[in-house]
Short mmCIF file of the C-alpha atoms (twelve columns), coordinates in Angstrom:
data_MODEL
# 
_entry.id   MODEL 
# 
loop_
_atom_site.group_PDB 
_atom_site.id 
_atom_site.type_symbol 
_atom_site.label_atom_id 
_atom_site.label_alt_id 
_atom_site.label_comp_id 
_atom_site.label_asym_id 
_atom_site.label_seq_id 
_atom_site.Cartn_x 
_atom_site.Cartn_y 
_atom_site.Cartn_z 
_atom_site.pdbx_PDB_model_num 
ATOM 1   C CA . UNK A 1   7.760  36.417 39.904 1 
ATOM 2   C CA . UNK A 2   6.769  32.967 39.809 1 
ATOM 3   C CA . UNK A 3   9.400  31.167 39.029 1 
ATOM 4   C CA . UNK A 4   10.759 29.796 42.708 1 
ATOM 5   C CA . UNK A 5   7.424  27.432 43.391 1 
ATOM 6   C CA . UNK A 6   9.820  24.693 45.182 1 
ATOM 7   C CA . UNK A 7   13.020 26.149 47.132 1 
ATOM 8   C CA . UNK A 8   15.530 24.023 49.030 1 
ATOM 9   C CA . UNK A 9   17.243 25.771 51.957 1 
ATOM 10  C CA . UNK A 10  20.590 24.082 53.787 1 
ATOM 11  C CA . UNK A 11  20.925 25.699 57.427 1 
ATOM 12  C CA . UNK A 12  23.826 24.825 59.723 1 
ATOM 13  C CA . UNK A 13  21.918 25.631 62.624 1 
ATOM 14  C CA . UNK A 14  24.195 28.197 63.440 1 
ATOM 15  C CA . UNK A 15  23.408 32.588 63.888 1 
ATOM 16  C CA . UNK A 16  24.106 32.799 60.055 1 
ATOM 17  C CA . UNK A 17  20.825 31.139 59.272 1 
ATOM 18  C CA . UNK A 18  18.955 33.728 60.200 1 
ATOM 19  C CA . UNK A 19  19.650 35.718 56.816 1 
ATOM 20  C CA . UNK A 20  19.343 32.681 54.829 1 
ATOM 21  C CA . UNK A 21  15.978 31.680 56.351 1 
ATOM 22  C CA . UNK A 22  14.942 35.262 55.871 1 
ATOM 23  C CA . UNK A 23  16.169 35.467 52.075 1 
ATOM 24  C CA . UNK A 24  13.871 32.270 51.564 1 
ATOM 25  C CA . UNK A 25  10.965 34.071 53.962 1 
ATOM 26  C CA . UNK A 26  11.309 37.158 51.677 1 
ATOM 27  C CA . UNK A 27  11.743 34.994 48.432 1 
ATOM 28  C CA . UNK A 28  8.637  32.793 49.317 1 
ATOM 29  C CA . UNK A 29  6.339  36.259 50.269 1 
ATOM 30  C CA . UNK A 30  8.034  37.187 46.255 1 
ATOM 31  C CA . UNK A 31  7.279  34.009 44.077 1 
ATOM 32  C CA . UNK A 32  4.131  32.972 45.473 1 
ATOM 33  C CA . UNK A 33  6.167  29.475 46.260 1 
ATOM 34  C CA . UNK A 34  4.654  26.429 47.431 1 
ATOM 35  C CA . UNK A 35  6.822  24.133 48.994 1 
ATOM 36  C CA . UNK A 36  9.823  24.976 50.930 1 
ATOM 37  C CA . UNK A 37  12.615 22.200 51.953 1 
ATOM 38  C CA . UNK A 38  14.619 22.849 55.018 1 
ATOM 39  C CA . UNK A 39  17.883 20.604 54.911 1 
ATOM 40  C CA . UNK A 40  20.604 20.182 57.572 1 
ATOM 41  C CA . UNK A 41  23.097 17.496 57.891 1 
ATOM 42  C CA . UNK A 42  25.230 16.593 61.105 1 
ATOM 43  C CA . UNK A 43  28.065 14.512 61.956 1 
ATOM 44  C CA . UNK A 44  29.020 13.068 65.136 1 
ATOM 45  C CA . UNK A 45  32.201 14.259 66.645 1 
ATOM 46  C CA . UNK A 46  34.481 11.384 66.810 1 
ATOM 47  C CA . UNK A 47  35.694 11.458 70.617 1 
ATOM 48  C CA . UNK A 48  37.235 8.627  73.150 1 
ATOM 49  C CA . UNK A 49  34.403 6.565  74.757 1 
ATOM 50  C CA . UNK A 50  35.537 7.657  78.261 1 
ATOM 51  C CA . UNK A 51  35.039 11.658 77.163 1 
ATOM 52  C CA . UNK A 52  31.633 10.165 75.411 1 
ATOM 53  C CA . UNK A 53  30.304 9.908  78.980 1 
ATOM 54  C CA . UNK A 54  31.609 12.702 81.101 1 
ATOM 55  C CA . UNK A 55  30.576 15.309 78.434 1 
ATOM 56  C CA . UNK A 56  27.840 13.844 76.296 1 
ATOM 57  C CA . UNK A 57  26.625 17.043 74.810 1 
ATOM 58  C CA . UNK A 58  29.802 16.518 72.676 1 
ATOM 59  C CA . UNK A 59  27.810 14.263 70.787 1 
ATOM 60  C CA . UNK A 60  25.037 16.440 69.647 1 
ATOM 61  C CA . UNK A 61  23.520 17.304 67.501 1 
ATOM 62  C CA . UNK A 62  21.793 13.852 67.052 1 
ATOM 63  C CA . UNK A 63  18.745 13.953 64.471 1 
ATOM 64  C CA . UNK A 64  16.533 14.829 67.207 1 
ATOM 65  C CA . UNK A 65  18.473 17.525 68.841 1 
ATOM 66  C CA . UNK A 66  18.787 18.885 65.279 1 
ATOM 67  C CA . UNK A 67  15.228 18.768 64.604 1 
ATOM 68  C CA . UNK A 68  14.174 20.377 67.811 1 
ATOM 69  C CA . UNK A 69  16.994 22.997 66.570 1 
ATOM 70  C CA . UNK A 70  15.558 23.317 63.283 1 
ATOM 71  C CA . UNK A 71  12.107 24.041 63.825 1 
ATOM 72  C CA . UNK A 72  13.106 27.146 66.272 1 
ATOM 73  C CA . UNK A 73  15.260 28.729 63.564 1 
ATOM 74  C CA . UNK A 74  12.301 28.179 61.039 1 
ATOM 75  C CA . UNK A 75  9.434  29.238 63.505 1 
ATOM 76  C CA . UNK A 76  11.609 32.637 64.513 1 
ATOM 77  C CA . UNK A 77  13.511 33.406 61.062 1 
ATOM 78  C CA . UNK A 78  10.701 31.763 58.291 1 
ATOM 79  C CA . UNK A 79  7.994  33.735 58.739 1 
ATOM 80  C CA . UNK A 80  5.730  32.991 55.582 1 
ATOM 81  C CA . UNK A 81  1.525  31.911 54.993 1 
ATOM 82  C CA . UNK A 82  0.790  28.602 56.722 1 
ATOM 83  C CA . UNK A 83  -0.465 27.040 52.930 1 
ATOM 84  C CA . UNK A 84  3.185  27.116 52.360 1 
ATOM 85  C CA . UNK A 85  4.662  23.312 52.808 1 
ATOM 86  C CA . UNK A 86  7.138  23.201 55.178 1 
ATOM 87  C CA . UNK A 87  9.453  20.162 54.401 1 
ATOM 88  C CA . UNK A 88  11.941 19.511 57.162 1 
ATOM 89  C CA . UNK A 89  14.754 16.925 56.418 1 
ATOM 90  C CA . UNK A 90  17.319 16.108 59.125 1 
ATOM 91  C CA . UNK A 91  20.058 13.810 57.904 1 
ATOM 92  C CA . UNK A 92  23.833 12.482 58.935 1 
ATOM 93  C CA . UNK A 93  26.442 13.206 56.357 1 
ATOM 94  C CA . UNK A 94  27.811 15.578 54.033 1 
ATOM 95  C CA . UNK A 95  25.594 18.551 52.622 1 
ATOM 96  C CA . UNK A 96  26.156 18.430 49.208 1 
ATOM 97  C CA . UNK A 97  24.759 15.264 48.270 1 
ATOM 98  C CA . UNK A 98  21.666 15.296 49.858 1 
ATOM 99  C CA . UNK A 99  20.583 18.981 49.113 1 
ATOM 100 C CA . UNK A 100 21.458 17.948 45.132 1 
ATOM 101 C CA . UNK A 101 19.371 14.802 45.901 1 
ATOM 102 C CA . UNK A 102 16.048 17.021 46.872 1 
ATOM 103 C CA . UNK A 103 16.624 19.512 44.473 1 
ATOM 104 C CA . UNK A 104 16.526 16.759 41.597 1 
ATOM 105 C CA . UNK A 105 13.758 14.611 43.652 1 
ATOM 106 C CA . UNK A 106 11.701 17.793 44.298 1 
ATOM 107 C CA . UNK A 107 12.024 19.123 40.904 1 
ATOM 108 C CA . UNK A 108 13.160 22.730 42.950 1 
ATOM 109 C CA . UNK A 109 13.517 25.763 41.211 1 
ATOM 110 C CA . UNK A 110 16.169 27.555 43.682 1 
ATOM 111 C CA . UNK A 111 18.298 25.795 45.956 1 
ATOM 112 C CA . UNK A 112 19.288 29.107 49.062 1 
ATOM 113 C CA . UNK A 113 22.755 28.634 51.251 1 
ATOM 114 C CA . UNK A 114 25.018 30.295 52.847 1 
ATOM 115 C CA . UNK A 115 28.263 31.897 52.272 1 
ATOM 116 C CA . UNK A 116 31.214 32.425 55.202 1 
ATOM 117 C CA . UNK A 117 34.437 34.398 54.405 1 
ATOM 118 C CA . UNK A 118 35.978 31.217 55.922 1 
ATOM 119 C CA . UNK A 119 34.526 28.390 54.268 1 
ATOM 120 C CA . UNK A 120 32.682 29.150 50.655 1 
ATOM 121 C CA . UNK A 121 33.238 25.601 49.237 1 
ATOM 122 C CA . UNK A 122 30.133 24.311 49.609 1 
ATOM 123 C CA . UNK A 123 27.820 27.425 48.127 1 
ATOM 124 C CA . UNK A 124 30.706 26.952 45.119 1 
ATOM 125 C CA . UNK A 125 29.975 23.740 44.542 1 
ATOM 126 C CA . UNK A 126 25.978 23.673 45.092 1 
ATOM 127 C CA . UNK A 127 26.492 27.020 42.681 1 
ATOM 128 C CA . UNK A 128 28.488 24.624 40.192 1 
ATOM 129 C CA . UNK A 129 26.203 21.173 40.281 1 
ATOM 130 C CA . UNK A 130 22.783 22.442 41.014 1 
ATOM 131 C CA . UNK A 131 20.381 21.964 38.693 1 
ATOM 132 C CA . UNK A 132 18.804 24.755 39.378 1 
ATOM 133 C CA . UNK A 133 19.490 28.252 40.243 1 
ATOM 134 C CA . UNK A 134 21.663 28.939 43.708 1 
ATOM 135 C CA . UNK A 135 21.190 32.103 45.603 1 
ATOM 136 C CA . UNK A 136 23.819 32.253 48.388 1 
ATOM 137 C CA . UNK A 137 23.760 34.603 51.321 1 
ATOM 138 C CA . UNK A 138 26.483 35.971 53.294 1 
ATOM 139 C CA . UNK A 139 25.995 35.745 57.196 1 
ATOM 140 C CA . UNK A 140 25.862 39.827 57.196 1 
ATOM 141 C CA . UNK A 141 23.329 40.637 54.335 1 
ATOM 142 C CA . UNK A 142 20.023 41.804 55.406 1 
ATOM 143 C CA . UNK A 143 16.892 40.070 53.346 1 
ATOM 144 C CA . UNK A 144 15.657 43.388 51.768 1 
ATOM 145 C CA . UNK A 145 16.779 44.770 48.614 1 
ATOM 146 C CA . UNK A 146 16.031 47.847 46.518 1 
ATOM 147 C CA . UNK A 147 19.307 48.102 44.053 1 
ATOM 148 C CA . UNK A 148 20.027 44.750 42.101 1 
ATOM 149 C CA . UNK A 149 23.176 44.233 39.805 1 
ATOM 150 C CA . UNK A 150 23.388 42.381 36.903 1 
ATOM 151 C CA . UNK A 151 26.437 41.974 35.091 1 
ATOM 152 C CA . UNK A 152 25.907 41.148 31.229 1 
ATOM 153 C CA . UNK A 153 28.360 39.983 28.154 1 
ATOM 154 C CA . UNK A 154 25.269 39.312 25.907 1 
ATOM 155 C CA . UNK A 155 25.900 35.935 25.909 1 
ATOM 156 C CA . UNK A 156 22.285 33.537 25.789 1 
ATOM 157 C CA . UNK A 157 23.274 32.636 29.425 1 
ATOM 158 C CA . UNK A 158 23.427 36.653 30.356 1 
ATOM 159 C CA . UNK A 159 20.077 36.904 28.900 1 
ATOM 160 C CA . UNK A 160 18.491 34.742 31.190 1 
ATOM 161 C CA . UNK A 161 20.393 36.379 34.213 1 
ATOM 162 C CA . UNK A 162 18.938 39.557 32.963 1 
ATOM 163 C CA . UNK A 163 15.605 38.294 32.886 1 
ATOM 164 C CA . UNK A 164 15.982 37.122 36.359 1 
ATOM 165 C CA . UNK A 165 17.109 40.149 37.465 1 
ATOM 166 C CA . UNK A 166 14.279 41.678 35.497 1 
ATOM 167 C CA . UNK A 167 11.939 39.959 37.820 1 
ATOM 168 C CA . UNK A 168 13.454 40.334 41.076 1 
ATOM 169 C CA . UNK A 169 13.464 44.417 40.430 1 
ATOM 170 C CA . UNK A 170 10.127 44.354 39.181 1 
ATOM 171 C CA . UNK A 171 8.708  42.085 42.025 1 
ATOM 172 C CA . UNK A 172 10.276 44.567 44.687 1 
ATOM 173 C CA . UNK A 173 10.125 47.243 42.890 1 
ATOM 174 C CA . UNK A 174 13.877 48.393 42.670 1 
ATOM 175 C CA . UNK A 175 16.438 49.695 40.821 1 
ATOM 176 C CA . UNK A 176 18.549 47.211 38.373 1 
ATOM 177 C CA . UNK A 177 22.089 48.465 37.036 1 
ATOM 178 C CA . UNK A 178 23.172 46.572 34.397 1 
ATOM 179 C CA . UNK A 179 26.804 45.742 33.872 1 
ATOM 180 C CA . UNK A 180 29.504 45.435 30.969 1 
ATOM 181 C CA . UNK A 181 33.027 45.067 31.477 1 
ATOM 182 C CA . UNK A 182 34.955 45.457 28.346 1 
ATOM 183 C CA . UNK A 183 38.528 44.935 27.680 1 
ATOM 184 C CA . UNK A 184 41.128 47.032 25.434 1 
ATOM 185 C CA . UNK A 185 42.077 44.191 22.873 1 
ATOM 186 C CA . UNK A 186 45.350 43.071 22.498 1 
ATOM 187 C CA . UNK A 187 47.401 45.313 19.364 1 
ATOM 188 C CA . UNK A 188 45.569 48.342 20.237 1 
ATOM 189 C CA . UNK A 189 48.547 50.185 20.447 1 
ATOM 190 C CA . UNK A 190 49.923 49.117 17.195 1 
ATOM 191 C CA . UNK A 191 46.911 50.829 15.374 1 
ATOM 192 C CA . UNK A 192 46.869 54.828 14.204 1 
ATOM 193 C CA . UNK A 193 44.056 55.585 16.715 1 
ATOM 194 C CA . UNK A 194 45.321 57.174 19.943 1 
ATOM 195 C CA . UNK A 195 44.189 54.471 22.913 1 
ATOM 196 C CA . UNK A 196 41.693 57.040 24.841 1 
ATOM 197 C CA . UNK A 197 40.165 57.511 21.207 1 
ATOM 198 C CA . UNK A 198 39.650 53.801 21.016 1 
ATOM 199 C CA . UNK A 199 38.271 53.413 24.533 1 
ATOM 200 C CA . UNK A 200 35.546 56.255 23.404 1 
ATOM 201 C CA . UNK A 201 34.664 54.260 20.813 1 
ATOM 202 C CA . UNK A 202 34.501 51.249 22.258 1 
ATOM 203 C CA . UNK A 203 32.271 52.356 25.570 1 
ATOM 204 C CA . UNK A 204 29.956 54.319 22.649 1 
ATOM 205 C CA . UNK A 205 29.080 51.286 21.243 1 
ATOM 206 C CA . UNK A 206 28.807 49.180 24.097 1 
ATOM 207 C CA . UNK A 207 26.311 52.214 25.235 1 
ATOM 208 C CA . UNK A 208 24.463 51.269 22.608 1 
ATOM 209 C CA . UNK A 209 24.737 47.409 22.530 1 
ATOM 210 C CA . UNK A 210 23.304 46.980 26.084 1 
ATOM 211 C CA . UNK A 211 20.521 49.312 25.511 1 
ATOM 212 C CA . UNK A 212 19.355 46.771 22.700 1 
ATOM 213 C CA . UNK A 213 20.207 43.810 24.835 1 
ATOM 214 C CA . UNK A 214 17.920 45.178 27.383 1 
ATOM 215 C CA . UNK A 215 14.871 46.282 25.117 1 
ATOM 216 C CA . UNK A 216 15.050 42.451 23.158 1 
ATOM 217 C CA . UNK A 217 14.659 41.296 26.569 1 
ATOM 218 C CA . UNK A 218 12.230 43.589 27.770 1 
ATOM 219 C CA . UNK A 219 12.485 46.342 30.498 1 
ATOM 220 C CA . UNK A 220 8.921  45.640 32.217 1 
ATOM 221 C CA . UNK A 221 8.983  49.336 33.293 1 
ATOM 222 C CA . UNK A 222 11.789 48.738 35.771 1 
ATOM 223 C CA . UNK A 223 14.055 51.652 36.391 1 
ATOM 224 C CA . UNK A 224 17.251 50.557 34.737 1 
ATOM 225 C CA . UNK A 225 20.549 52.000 35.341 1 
ATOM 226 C CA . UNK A 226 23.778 51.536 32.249 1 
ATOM 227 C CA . UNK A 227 26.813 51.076 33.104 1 
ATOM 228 C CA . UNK A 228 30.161 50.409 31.166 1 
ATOM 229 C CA . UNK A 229 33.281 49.909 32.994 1 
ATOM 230 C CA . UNK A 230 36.635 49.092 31.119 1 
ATOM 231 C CA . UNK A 231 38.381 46.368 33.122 1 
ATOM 232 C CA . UNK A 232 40.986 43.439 32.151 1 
ATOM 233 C CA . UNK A 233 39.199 41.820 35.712 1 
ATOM 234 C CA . UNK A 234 35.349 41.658 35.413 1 
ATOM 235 C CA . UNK A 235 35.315 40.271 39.412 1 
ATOM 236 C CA . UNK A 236 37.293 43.952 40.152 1 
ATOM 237 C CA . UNK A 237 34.866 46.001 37.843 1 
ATOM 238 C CA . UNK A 238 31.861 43.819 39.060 1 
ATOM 239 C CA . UNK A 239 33.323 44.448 43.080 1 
ATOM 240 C CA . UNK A 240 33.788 47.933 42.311 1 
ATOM 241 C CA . UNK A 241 30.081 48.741 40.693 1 
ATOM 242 C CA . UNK A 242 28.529 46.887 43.987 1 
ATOM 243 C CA . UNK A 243 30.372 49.242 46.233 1 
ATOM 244 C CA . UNK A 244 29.996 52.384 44.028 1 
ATOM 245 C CA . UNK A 245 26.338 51.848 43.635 1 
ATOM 246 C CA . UNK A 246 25.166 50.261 47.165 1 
ATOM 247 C CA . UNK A 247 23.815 47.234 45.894 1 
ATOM 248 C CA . UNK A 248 21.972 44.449 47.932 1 
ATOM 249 C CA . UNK A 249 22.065 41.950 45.301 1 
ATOM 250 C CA . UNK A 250 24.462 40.411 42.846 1 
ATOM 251 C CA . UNK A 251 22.770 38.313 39.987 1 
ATOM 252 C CA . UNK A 252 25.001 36.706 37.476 1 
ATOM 253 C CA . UNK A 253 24.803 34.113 34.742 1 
ATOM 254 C CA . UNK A 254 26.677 30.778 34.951 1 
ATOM 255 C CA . UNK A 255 28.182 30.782 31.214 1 
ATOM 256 C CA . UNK A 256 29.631 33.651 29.084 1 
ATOM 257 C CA . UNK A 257 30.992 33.319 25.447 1 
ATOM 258 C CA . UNK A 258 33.508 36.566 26.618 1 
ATOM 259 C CA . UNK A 259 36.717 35.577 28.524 1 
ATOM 260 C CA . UNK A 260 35.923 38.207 30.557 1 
ATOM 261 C CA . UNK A 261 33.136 36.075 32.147 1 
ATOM 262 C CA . UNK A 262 34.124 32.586 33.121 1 
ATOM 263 C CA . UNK A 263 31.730 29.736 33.528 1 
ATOM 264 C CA . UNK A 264 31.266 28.798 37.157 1 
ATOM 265 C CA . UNK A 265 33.781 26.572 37.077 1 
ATOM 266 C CA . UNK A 266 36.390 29.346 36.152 1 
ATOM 267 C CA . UNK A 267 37.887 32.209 38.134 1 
ATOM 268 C CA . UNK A 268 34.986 35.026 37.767 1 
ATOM 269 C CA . UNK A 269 31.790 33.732 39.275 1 
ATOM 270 C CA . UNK A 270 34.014 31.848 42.089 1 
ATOM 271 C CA . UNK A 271 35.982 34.953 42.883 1 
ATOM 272 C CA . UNK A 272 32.350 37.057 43.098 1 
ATOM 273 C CA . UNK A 273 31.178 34.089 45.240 1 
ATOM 274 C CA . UNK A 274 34.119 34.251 47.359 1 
ATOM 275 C CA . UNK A 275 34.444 38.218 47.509 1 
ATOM 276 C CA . UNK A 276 31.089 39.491 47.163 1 
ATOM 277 C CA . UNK A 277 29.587 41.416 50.140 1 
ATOM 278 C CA . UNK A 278 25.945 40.898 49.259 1 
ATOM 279 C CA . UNK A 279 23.593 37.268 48.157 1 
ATOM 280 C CA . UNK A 280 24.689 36.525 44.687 1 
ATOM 281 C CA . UNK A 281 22.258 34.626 42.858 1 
ATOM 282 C CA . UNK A 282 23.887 32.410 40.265 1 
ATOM 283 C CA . UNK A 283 21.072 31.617 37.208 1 
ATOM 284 C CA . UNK A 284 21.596 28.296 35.472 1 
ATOM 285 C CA . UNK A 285 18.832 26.936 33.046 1 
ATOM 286 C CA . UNK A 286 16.810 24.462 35.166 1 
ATOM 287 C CA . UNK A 287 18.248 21.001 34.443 1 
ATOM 288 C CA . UNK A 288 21.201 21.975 33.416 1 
ATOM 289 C CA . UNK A 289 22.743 19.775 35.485 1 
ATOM 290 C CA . UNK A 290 20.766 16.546 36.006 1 
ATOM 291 C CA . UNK A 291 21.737 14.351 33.759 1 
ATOM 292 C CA . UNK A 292 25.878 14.620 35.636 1 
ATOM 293 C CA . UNK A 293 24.499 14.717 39.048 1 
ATOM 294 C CA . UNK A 294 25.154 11.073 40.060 1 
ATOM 295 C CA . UNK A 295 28.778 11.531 39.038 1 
ATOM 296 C CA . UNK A 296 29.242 14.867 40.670 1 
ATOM 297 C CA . UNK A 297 27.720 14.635 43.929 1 
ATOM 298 C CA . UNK A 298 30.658 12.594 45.671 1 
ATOM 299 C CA . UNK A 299 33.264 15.673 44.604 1 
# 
């Protein structure tokens, strides 16, 4: 899996680093990456010059303080070869701009954050302007994985999320359950065929269907689970799948021709990045996005 040679990583320098660090640690040890860019951007708290003095540690972290911060998260959580560039970039601002800035800069393949129940804006919007791939990791996942879901509506963008969860089984050697949610369409129950009839009919050929999705793609000898689920919510029948089956990771495509699968910038991938329990990895083509990032990074 070689695909990840230059990843960008944006730490808060908080506890919930230490499973995005290892992610990257255990992504780097995967891809045989190269370079690896550790971001973090702080803001001075805005206090009263009189508090300024009597409690100065308000004021961290400065860029130093950060730094010094940095490099203990990265020597005790980033455990990968020393001919791995280490790129360590301490800045004052917002996140968002600056991690786009090195991702587009650095020509990166996968840009890593991560993702609190209490504030997932930021992964959403790295997830949605990236032009790259975004893997974000909730504070509680561990950085192993030997089940990976993929959820499929054999769109073109689909395909490539297959193929990256292809690669992340194969690398690791896991199990991959591939997903498709179908709907009942509308006027079903004005036809002559009974509805549980029609549902038969309609998870028989989807049986089929995704079997020849996954051969035209290719199945690399990884141990491949099928699964159809009938659901008017593909976040719920996604949600459900990942529980069911004890996944550790979520990989999903950014586009979908199916309403049933919304674009990033629609309610399905945001509600899996919001409610998902495990990393989700959201695949975008690289590039997709570079020629709008000037425009989009103030947003």
């Amino acid at each position: 899996m070689k695909r990840f040679q230059h990843i960008v990583v944006n730490i808060t320098l908080q506890d919930a680093d230490a499973a995005v660090l290892a992610w990257a640690a255990n992504l780097v040890r995967l891809s045989g990456t190269r370079k690896v860019s550790v971001l973090h951007a702080w803001q001075p708290v805005d206090i009263p010059a009189e508090l300024k003095e009597r409690y100065p540690w308000l004021l961290e972290p400065g860029e130093d303080v950060a730094l010094t911060r940095m490099n203990e998260l990265i020597a005790q959580h980033l455990t990968i070869d020393s001919s791995v560039e280490i790129e360590r970039v301490v800045f004052r601002g917002s996140p968002l701009g600056e991690v786009l800035r090195v991702a587009e800069s650095g020509d990166a393949d996968l840009v890593v954050c991560g993702r609190s129940a209490t504030d997932v804006s930021l992964s959403e919007k790295l997830a949605r302007k990236a032009p790259c791939s975004v893997l974000t990791v909730p504070s509680l996942a561990g950085s192993s994985f030997d089940r990976v879901m993929v959820p499929v509506d054999y769109s073109p963008y689909s395909r490539e999320a297959l193929d990256v969860a292809l690669a992340f089984a194969e690398a690791e050697d896991a199990k991959l359950t591939v997903l498709h949610a179908f709907e009942v369409p509308w006027g079903q129950s004005r036809s002559t065929i009974s509805r549980p009839d029609f549902v038969a009919e309609l998870r028989e050929f989807h049986q089929t269907h995704l079997r020849q999705f996954v051969e035209e793609v290719g199945a690399r000898g990884v141990e491949i689970d099928y699964e159809i689920k009938e659901s008017l919510l593909a976040p719920t029948a996604i949600a459900s799948a990942v529980e069911e089956g004890g996944h550790d990771l979520v990989i999903i495509g950014c586009r979908g021709h199916h309403a049933i699968y919304a674009t990033l910038l629609g309610s399905t991938a945001e509600t899996i990045l919001h409610g998902c329990p495990v990393p989700v990895v959201a695949v975008k083509a690289k590039g997709s996005q570079r020629g709008f990032l000037d425009g989009l990074r103030s947003a």
